[in-house]
mmCIF file of C-alpha atoms in Angstrom:
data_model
loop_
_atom_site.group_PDB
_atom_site.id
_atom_site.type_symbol
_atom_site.label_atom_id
_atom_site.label_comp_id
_atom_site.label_asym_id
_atom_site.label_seq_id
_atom_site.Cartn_x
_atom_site.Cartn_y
_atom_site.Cartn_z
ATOM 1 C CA UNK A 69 -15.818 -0.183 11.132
ATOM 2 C CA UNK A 70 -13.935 2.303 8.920
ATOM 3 C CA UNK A 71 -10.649 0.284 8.333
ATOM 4 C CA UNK A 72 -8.284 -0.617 5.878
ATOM 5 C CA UNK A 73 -7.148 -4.112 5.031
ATOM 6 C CA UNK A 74 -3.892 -4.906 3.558
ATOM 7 C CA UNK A 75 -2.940 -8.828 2.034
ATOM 8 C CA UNK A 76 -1.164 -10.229 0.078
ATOM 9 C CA UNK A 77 2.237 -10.095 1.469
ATOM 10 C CA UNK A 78 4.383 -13.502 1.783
ATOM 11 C CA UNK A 79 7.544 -15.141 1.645
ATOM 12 C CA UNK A 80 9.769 -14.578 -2.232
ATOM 13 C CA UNK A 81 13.120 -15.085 -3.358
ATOM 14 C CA UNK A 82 15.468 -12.185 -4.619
ATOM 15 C CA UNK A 83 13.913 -10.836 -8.397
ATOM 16 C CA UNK A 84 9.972 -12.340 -7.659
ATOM 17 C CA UNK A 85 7.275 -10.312 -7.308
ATOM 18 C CA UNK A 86 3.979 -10.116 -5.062
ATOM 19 C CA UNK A 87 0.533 -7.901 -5.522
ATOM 20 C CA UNK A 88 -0.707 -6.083 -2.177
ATOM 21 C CA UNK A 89 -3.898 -4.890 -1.865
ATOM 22 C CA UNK A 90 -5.376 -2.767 0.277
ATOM 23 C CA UNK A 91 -9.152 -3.138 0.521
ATOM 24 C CA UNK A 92 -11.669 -0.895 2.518
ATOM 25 C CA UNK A 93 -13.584 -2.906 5.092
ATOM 26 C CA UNK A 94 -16.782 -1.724 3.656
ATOM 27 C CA UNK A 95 -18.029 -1.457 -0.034
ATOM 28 C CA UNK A 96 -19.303 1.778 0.503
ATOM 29 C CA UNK A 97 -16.199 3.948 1.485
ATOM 30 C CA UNK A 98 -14.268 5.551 -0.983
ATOM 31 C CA UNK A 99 -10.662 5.816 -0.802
ATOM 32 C CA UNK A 100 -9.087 9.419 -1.291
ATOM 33 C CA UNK A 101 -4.839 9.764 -1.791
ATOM 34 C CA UNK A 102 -3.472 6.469 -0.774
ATOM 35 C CA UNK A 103 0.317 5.664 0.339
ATOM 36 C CA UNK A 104 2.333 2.840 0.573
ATOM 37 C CA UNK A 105 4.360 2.552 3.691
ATOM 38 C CA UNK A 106 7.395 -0.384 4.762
ATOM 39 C CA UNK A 107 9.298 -0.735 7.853
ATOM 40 C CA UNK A 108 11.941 -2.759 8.311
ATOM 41 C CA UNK A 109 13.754 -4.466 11.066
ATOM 42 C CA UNK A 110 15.224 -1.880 13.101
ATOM 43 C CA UNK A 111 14.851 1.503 10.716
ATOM 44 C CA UNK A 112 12.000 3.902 10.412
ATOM 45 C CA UNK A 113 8.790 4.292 8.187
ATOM 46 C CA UNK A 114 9.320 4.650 4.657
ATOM 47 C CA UNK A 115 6.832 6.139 2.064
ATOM 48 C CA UNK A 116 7.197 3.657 -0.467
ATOM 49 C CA UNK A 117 4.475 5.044 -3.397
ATOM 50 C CA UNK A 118 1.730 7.504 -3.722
ATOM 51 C CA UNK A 119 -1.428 7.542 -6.162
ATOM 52 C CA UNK A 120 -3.937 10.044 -6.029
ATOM 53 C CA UNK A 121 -7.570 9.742 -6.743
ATOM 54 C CA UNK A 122 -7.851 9.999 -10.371
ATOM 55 C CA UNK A 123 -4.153 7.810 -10.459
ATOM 56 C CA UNK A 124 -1.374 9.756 -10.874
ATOM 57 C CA UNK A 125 1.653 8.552 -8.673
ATOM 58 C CA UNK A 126 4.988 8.579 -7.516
ATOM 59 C CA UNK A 127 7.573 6.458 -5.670
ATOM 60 C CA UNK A 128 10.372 6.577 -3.791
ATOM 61 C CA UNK A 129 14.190 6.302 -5.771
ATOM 62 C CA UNK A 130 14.231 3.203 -4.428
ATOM 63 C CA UNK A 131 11.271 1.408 -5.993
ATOM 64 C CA UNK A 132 11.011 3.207 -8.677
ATOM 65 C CA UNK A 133 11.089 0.818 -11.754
ATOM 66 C CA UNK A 134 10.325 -1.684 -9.865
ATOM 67 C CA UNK A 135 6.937 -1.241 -8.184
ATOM 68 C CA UNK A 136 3.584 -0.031 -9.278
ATOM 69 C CA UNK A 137 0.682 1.407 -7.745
ATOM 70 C CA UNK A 138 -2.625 1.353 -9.015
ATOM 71 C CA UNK A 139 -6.345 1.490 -8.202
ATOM 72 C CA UNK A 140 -9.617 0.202 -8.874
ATOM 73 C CA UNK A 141 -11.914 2.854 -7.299
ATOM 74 C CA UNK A 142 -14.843 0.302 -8.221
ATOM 75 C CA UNK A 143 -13.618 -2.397 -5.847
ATOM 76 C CA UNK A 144 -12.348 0.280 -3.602
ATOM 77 C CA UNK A 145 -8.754 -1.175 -3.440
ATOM 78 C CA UNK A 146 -5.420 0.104 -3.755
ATOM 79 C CA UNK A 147 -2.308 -2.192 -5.247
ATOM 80 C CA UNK A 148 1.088 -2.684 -5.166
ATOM 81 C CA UNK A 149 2.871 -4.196 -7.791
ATOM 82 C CA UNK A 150 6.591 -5.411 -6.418
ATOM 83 C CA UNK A 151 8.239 -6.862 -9.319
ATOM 84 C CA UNK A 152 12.373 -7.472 -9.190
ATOM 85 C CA UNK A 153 11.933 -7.869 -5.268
ATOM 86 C CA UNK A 154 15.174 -7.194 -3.181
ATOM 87 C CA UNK A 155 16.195 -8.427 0.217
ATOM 88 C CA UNK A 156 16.099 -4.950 1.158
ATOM 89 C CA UNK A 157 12.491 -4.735 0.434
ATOM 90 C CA UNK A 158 11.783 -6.896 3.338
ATOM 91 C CA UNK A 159 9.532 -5.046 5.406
ATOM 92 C CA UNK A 160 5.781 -4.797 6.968
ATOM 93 C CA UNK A 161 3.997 -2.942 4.043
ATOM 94 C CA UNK A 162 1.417 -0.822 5.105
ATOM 95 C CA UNK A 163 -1.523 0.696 3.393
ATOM 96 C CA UNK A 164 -2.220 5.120 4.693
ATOM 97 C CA UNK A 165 -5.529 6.998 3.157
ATOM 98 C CA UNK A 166 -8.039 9.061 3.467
ATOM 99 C CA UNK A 167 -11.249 7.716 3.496
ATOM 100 C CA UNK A 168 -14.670 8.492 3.203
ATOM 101 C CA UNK A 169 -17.757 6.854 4.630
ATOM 102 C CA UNK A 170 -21.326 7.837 5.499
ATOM 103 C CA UNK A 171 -20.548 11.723 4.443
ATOM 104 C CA UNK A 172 -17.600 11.838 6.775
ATOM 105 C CA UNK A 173 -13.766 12.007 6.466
ATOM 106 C CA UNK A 174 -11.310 9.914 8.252
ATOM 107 C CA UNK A 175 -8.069 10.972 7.539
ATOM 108 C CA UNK A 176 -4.728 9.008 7.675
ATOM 109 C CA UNK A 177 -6.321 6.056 8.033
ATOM 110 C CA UNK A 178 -3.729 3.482 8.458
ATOM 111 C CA UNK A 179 -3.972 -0.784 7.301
ATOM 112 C CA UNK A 180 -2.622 -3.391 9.779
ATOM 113 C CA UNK A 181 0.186 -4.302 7.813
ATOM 114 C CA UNK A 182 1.593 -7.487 5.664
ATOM 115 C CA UNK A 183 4.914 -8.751 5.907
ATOM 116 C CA UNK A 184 6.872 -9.008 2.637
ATOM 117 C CA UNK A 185 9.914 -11.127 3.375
ATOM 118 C CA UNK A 186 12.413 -11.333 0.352
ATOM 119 C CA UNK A 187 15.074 -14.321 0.897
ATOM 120 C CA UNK A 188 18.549 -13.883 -0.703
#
């Protein structure tokens, strides 16, 4: 299938850090635009960071500093970098992107999640 995977989410204390990835299911699709997604307990989706093809990117105020989003086209994988974690960064993180796969486009494509949980 034409899916997303995301790991590497977990349990940290306040100022550690974790590394998601977000892996196409298959070696052969590409991965377009990517986003990072969170939602928390009891608020709304968040865009968290952005990072285009080639790898430019941006973030929300928020993260900014703190987190960094990169890419390895040749794995087909998209990372997040969390360093200086907050408790407010606890959330299910969640990989978005357009992918491509036998010549065809599936847009918004969304990974099942991984919780980050950051203890105080």
């Amino acid at each position: 299938q034409v899916q997303l995977v995301e790991s590497g989410g977990g349990l940290v204390q306040a100022g550690g850090s974790l590394r998601l990835s977000c892996a196409a299911s298959r070696t052969s699709i590409s991965i377009n635009a990517a986003k990072w997604y969170r939602q928390a307990p009891g608020k709304q989706r968040e865009l968290v960071a952005f990072i285009t093809t080639v790898g430019n990117t941006n973030y929300a105020d928020s993260v900014k500093g703190r987190f960094t989003v990169s890419r390895d086209n040749d794995k087909n994988t998209v990372y997040l970098q969390m360093n200086s974690l907050k408790p407010e960064d606890t959330a299910v993180y969640y990989c978005n992107a357009d992918l491509k796969y036998a010549g065809t486009w599936y847009g918004g494509t969304w990974g099942q999640g991984t919780q980050v949980t950051v203890s105080s």
